[in-house]
mmCIF file of C-alpha atoms in Angstrom:
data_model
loop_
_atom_site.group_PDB
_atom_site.id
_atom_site.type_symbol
_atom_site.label_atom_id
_atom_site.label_comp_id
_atom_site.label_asym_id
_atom_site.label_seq_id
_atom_site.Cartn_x
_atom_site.Cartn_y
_atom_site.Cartn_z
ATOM 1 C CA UNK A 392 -15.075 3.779 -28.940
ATOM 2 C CA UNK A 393 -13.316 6.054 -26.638
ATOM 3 C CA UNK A 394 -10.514 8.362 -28.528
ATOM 4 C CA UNK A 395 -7.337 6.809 -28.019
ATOM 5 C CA UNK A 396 -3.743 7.979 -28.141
ATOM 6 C CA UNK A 397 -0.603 5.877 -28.255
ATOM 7 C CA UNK A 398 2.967 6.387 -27.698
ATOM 8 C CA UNK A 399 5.255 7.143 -30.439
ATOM 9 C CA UNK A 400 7.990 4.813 -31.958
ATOM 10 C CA UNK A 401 6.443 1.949 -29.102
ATOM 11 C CA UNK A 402 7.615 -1.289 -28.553
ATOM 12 C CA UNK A 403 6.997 -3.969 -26.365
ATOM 13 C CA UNK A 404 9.639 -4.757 -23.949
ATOM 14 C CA UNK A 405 8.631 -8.661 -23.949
ATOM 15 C CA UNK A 406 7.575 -10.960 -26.828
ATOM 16 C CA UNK A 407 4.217 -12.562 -27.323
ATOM 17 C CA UNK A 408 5.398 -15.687 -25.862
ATOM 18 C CA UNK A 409 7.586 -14.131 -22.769
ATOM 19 C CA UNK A 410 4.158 -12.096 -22.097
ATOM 20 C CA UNK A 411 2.207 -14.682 -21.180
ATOM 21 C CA UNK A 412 4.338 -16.642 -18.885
ATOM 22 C CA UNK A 413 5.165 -12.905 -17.145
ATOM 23 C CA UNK A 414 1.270 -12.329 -16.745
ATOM 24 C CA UNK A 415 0.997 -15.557 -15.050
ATOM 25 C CA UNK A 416 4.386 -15.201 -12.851
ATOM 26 C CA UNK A 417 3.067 -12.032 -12.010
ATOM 27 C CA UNK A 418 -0.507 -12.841 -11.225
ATOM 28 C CA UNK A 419 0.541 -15.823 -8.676
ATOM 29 C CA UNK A 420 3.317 -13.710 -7.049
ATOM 30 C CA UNK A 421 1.293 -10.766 -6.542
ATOM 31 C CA UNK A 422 -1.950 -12.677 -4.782
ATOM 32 C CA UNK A 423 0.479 -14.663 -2.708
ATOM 33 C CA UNK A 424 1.657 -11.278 -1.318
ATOM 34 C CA UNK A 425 -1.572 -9.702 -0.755
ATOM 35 C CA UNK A 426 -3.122 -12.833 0.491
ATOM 36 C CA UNK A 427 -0.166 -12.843 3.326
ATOM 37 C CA UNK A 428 0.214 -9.241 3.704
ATOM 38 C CA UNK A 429 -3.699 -8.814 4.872
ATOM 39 C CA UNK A 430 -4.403 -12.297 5.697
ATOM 40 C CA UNK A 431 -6.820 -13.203 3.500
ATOM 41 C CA UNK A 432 -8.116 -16.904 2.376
ATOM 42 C CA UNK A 433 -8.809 -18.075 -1.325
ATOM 43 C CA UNK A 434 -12.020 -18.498 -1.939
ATOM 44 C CA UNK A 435 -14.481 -19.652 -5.134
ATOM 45 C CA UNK A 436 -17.106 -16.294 -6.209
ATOM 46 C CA UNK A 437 -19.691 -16.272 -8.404
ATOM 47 C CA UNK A 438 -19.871 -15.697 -12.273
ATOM 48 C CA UNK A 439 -23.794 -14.728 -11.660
ATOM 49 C CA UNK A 440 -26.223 -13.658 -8.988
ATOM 50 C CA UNK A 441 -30.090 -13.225 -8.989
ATOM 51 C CA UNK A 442 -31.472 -10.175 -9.815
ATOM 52 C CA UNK A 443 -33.546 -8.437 -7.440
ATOM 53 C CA UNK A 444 -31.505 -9.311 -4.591
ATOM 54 C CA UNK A 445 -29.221 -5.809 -4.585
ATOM 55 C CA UNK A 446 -25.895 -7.949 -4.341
ATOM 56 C CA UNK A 447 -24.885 -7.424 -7.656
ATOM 57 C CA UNK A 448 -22.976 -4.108 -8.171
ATOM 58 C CA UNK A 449 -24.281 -0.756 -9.650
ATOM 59 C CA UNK A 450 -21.309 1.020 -10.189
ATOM 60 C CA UNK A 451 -22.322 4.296 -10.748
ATOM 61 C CA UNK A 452 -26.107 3.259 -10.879
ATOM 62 C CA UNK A 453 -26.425 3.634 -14.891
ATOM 63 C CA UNK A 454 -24.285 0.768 -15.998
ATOM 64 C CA UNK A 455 -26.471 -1.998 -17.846
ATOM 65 C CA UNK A 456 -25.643 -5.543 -16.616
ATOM 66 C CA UNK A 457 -25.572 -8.154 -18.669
ATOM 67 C CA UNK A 458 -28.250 -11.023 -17.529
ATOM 68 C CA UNK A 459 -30.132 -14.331 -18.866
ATOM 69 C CA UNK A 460 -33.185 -16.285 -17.966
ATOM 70 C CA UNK A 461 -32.176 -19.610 -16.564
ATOM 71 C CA UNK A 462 -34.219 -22.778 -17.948
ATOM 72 C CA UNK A 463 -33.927 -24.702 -14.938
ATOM 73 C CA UNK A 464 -35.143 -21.949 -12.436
ATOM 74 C CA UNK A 465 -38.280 -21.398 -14.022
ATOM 75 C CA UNK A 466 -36.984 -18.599 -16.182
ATOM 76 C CA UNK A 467 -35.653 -16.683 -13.635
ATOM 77 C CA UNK A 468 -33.399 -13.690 -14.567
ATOM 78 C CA UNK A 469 -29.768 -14.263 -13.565
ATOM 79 C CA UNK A 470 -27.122 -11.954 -13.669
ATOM 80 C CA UNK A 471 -23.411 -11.608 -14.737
ATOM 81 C CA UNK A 472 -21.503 -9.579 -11.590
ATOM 82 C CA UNK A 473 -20.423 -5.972 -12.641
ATOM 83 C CA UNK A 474 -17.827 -6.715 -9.239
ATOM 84 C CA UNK A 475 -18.012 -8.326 -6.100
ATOM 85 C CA UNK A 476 -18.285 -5.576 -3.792
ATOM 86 C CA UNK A 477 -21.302 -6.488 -1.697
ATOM 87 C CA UNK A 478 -21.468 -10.813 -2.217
ATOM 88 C CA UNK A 479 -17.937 -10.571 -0.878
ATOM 89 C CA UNK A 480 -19.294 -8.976 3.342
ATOM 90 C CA UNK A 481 -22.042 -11.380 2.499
ATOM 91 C CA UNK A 482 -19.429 -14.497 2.511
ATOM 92 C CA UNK A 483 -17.508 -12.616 5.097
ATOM 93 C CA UNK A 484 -20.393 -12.641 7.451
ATOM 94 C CA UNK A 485 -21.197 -16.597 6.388
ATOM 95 C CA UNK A 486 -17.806 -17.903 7.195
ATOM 96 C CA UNK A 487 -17.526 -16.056 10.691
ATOM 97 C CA UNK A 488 -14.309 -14.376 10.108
ATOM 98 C CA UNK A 489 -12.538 -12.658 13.175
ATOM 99 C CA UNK A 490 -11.452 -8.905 12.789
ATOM 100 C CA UNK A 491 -8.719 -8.678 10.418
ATOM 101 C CA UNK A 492 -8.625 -11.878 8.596
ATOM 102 C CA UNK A 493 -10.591 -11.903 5.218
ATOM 103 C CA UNK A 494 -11.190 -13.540 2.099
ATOM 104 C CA UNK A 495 -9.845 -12.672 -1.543
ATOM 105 C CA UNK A 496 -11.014 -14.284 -4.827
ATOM 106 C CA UNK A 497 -10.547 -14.017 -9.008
ATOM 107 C CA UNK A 498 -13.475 -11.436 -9.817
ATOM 108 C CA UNK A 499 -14.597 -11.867 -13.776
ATOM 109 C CA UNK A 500 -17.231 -9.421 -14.840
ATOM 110 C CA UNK A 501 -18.450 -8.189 -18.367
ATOM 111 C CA UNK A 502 -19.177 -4.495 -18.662
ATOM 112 C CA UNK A 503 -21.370 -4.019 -21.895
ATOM 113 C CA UNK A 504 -21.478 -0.039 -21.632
ATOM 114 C CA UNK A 505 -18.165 0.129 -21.243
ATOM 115 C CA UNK A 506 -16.029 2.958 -23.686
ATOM 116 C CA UNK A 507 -13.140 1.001 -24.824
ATOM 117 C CA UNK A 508 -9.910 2.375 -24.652
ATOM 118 C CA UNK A 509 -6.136 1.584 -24.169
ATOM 119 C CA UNK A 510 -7.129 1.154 -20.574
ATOM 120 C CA UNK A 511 -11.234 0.353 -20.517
ATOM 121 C CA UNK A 512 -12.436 -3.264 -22.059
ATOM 122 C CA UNK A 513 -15.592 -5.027 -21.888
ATOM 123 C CA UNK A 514 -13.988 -8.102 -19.937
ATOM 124 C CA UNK A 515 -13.175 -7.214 -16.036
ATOM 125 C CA UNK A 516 -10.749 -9.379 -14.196
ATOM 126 C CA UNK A 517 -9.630 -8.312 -10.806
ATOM 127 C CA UNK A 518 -8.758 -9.515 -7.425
ATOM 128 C CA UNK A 519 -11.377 -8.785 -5.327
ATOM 129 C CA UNK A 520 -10.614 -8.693 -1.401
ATOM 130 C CA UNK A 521 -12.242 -8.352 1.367
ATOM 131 C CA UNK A 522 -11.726 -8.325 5.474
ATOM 132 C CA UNK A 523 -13.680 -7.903 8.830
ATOM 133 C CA UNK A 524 -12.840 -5.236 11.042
ATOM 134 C CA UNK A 525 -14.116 -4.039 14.296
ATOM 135 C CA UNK A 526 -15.766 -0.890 14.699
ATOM 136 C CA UNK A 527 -13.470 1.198 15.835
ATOM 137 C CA UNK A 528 -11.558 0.817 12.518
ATOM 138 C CA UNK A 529 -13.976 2.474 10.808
ATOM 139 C CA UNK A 530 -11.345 5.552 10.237
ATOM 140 C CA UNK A 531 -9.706 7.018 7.327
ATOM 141 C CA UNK A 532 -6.470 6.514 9.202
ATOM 142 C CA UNK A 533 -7.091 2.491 9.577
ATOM 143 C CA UNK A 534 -7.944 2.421 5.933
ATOM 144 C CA UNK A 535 -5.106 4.664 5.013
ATOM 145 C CA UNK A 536 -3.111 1.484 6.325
ATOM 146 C CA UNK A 537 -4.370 -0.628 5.044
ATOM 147 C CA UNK A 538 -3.489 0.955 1.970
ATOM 148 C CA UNK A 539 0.076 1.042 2.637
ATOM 149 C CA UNK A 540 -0.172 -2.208 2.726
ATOM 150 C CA UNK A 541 -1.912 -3.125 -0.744
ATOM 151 C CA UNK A 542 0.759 -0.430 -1.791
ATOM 152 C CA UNK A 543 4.023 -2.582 -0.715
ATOM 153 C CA UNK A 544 2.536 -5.373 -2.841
ATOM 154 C CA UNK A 545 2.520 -3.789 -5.852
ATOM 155 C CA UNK A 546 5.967 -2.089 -4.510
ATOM 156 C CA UNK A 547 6.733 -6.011 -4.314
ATOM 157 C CA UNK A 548 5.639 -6.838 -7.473
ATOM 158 C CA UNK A 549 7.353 -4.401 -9.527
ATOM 159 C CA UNK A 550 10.793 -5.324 -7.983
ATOM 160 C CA UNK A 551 9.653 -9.042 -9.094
ATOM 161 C CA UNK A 552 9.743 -8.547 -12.868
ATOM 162 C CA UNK A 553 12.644 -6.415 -12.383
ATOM 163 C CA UNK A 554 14.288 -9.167 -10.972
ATOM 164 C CA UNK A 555 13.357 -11.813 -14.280
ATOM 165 C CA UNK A 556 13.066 -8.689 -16.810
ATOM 166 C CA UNK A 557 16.163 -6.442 -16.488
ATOM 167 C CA UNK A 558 15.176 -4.178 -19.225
ATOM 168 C CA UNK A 559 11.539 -3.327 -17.585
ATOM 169 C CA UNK A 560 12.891 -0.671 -14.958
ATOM 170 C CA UNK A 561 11.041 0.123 -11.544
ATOM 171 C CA UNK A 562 9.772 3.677 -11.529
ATOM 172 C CA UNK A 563 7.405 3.725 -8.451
ATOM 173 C CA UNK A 564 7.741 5.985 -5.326
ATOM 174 C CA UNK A 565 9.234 4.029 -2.023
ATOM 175 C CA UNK A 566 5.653 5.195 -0.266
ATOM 176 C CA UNK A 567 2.284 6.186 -2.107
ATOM 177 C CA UNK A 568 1.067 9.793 -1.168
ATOM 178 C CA UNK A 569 -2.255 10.457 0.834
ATOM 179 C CA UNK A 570 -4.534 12.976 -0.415
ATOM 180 C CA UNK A 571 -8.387 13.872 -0.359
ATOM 181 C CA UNK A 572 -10.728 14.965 -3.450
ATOM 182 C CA UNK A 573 -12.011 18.259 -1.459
ATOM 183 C CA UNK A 574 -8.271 19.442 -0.878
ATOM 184 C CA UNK A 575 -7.162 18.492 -4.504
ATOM 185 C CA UNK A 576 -11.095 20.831 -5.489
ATOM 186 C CA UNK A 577 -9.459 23.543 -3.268
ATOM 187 C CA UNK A 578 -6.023 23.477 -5.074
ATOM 188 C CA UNK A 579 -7.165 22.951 -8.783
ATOM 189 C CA UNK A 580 -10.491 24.862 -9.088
ATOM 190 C CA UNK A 581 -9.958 25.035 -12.579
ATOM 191 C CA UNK A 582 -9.073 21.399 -13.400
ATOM 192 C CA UNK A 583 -11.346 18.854 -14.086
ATOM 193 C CA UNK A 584 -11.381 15.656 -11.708
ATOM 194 C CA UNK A 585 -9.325 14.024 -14.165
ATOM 195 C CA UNK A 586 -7.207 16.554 -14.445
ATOM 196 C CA UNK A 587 -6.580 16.658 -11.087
ATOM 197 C CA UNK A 588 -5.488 13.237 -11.085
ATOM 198 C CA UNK A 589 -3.207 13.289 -13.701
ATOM 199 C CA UNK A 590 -1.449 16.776 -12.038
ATOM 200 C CA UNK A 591 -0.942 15.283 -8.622
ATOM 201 C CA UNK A 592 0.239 11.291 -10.330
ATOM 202 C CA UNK A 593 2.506 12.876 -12.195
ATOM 203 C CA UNK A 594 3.901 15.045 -9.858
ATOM 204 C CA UNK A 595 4.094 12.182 -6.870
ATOM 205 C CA UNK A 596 4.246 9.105 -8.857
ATOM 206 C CA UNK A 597 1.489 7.175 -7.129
ATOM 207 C CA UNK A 598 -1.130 8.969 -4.467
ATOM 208 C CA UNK A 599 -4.600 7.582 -2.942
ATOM 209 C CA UNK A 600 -7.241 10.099 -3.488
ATOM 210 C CA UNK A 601 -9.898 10.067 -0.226
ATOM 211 C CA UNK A 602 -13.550 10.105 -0.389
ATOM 212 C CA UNK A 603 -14.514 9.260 -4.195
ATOM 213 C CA UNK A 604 -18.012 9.836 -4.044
ATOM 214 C CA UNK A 605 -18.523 12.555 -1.258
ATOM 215 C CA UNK A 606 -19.224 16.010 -2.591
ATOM 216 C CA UNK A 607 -16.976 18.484 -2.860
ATOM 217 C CA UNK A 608 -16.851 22.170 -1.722
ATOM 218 C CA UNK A 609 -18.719 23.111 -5.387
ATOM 219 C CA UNK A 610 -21.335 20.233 -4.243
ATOM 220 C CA UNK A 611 -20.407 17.934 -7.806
ATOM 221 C CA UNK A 612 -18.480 14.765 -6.613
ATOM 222 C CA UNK A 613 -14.521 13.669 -7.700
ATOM 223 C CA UNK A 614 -15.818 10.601 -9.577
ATOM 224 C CA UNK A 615 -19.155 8.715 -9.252
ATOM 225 C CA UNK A 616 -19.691 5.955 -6.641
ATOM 226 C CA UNK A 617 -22.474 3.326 -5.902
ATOM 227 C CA UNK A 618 -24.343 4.228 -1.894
ATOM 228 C CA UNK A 619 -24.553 0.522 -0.896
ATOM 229 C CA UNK A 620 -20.611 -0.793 -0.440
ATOM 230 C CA UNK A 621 -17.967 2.193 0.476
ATOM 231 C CA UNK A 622 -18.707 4.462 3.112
ATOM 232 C CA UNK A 623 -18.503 7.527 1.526
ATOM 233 C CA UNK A 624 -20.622 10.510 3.718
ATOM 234 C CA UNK A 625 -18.897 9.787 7.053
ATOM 235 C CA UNK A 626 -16.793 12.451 8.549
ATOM 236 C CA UNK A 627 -13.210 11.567 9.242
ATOM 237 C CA UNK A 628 -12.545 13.769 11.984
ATOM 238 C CA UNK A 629 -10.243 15.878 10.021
ATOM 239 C CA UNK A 630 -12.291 18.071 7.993
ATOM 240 C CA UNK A 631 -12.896 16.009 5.278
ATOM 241 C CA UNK A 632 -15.638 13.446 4.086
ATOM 242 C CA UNK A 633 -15.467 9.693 3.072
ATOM 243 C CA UNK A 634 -13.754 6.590 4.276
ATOM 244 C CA UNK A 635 -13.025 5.182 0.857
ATOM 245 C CA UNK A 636 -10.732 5.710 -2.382
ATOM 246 C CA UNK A 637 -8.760 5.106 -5.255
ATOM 247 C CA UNK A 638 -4.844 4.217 -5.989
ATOM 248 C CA UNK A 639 -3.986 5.525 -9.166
ATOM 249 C CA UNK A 640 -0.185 6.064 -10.327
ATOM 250 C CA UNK A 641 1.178 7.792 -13.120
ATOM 251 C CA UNK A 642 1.258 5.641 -16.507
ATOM 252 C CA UNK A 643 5.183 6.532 -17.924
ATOM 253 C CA UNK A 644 4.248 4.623 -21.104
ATOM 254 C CA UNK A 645 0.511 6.166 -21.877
ATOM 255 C CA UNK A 646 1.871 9.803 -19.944
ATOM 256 C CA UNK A 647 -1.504 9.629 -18.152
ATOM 257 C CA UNK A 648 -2.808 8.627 -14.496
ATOM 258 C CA UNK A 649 -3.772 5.126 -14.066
ATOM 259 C CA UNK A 650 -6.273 3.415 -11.379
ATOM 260 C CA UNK A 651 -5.001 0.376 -10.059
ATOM 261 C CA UNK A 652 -7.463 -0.397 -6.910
ATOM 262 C CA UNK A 653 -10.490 0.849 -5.708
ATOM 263 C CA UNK A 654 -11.177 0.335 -2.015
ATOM 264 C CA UNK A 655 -12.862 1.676 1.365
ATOM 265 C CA UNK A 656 -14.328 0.464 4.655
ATOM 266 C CA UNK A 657 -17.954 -0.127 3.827
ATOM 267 C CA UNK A 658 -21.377 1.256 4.856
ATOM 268 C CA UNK A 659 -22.748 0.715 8.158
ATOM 269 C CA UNK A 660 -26.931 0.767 8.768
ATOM 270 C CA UNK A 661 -26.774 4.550 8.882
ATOM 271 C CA UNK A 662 -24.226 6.074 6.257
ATOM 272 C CA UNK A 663 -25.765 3.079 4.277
ATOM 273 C CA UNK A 664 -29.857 4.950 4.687
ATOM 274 C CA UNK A 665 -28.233 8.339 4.231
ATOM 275 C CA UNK A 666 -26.312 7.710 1.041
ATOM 276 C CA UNK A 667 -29.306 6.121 -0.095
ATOM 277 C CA UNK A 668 -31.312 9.364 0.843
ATOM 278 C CA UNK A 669 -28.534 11.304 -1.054
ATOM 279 C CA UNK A 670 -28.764 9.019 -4.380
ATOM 280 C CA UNK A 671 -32.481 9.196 -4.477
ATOM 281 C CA UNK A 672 -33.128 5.228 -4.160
ATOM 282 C CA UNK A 673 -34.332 4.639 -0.500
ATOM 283 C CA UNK A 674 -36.228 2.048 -1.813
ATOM 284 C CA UNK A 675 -33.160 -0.050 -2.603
ATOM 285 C CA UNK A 676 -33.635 -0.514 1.294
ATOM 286 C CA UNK A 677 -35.669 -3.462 0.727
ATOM 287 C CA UNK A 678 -33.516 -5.778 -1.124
ATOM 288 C CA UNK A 679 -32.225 -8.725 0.602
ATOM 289 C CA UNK A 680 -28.761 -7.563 0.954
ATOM 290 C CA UNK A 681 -29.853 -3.666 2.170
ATOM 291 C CA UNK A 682 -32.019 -5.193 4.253
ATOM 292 C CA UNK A 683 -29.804 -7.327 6.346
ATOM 293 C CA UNK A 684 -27.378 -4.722 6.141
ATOM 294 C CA UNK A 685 -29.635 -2.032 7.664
ATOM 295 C CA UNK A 686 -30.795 -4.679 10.411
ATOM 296 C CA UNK A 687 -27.502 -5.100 11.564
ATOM 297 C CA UNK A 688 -26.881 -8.614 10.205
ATOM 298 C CA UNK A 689 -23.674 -8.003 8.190
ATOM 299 C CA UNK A 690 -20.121 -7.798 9.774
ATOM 300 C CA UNK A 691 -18.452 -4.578 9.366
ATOM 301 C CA UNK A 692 -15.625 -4.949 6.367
ATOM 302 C CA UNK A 693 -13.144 -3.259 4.860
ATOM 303 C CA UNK A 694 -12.714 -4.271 0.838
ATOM 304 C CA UNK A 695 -11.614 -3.418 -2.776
ATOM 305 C CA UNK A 696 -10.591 -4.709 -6.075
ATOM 306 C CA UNK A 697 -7.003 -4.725 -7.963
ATOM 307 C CA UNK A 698 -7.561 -5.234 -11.879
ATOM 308 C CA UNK A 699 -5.432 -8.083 -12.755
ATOM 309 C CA UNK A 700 -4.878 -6.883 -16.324
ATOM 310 C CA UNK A 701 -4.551 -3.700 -15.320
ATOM 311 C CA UNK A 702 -1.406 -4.377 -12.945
ATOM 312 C CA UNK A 703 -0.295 -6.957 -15.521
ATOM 313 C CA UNK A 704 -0.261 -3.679 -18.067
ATOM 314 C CA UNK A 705 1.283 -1.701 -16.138
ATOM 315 C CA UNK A 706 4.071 -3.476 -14.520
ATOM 316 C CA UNK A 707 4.919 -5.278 -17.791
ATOM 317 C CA UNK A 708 5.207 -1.516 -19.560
ATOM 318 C CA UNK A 709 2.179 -1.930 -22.094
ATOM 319 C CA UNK A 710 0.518 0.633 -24.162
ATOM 320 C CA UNK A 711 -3.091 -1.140 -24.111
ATOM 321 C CA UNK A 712 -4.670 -3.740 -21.870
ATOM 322 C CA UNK A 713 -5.168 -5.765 -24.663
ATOM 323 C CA UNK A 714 -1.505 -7.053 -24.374
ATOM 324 C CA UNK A 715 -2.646 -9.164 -20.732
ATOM 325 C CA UNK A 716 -5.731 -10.124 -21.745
ATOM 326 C CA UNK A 717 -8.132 -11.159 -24.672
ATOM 327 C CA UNK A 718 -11.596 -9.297 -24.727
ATOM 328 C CA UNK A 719 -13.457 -7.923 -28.296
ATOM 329 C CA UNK A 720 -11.955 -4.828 -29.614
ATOM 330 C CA UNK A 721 -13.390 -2.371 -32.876
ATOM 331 C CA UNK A 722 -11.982 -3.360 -36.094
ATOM 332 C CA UNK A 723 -10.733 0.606 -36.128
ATOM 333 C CA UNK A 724 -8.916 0.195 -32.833
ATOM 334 C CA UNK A 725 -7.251 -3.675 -33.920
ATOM 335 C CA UNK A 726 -6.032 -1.850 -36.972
ATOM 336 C CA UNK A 727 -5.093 1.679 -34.952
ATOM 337 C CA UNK A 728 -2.990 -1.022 -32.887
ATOM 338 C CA UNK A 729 -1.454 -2.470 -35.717
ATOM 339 C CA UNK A 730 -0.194 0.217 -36.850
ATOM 340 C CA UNK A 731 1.110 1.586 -33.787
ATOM 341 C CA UNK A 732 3.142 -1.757 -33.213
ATOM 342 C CA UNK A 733 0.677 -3.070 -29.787
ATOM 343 C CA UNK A 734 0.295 -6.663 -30.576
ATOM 344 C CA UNK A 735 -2.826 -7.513 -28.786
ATOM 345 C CA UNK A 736 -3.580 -10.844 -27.429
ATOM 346 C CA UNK A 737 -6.625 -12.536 -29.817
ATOM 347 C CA UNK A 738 -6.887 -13.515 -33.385
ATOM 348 C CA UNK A 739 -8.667 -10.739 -34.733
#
């Protein structure tokens, strides 16, 4: 278990009761907008994919996923998604879609290595989006757009429980700020990644660090990121590296940065074979998915994922995640809870 701190004298703004029927206004209000602001489609995803066939996630390539032999395919090892990041182009390429329209769908994932915190569980719930683009999009200033769009939904969203909770107050900047990991390297040599976050979220309120992945001036990267979904060694024609990031906003109730989404245009056939080269695993190149990929068979996409619970937390002013959803917690950190009044949402 992660150390965890919680806010002094804390209490939750909404009962029990009034939680869950706010989770749920919130969750259909908030896919509605996103669904219309990027013009995506619902669709049905996957609890479990084969293994061997490189479309389940790696995360940062030492994350354990959780898997099962299945009786009725000869024994065959199944396993439980850690996201959807690379089934989600492969639907995108089945279902033909033209350049900017896309698909979005409820992601559920189990993390088994996760350290639990007020913000980290084992169960992962998210909205996870994703939409074709044409080639000439692949820019940092076409994805920058499109995350001034995922930003005016949660902009939207946070207006929305103001509007049925009075006493939760809105607190988020009118626009999200646009940075990248090598500049924020360059102006806090002496902070650590995280740090760095929490300096520039507190100071802007909600920003979109650039290139999460892509090393940085010292060579050591902002935060770790898998080679085979965001594009992350391209140049963007302005000095700086990587065509994906993260939207992270400053927590008023933990006094700490918070991640919201994680997103980027994806790897084409060659920044797909270098970051492979750069990771050390060019024989990843072989799975199905790599394969098709590197042969040209996959439409270009740009995608992410929004954690449902996460939103839910924040927008509902929680001090742990396990106020919008149920996962297993320590005994230590039910009673550390307790006793910090967090009521959290399971029987144990």
């Amino acid at each position: 278990m992660a150390k965890t701190s919680y806010p002094k004298h804390y209490k939750s703004l909404l009962g029990e009761k009034e939680t869950e029927h706010a989770i749920i206004f919130l969750k259909d209000f908030f896919q509605l907008a996103l669904s219309t602001e990027l013009n995506l489609t619902r669709v049905t995803a996957p609890l479990f994919v084969r293994k061997g066939t490189g479309v389940n996630d790696d995360l940062n390539g030492v994350e354990r996923p959780v898997s099962f032999p299945a009786k009725a395919l000869n024994e065959q090892k199944l396993e439980i998604v850690q996201s959807l990041a690379k089934w989600k182009r492969l639907k995108v390429t089945d279902l033909g879609l033209e350049k900017g329209f896309g698909i979005y769908t409820d992601m559920n994932a189990i993390r088994p290595d996760e350290d639990l915190d007020a913000v980290h569980s084992l169960y992962v719930d998210q909205w996870d989006w994703e939409m074709a683009i044409d080639e000439k999009d692949r820019t940092v200033f076409y994805l920058h757009e499109i995350v001034k769009k995922v930003y005016r939904c949660i902009k939207r969203a946070e207006f929305f429980i103001y509007d049925r909770y009075s006493n939760i107050k809105p607190e988020l900047p009118e626009e999200i700020k646009l940075l990248y990991s090598d500049d924020l390297a360059r102006e806090y040599p002496n902070l650590t990644p995280k740090e760095r976050e929490a300096e520039v979220a507190r100071k802007y309120g909600a920003v979109f660090i650039t290139g999460i992945g892509a090393k940085l001036p010292d060579g050591t990267i902002h935060d770790g990121r898998a080679p085979d979904y965001d594009d992350w060694i391209t140049e963007t024609g302005d000095g700086h590296k990587g065509l994906n990031g993260d939207i992270i906003v400053w927590n008023s109730v933990l006094q700490q940065p918070f991640e919201l989404s994680s997103m980027g245009i994806r790897v084409s056939p060659a920044s797909l074979k270098a970051q492979l080269e750069e990771r050390g695993c060019p024989e990843r190149a072989e799975l199905m998915f790599h394969s098709k990929l590197l042969k040209g068979e996959l439409t270009q996409t740009l995608g992410g994922g929004i954690g449902q619970s996460r939103l839910c937390m924040f927008l509902l002013k929680k001090a742990h995640i396990g106020e919008t959803q149920v996962s297993i917690w320590p005994e230590k950190m039910i009673a550390e809870c307790k006793k910090n009044g967090i009521k959290l949402l399971q029987l144990n």
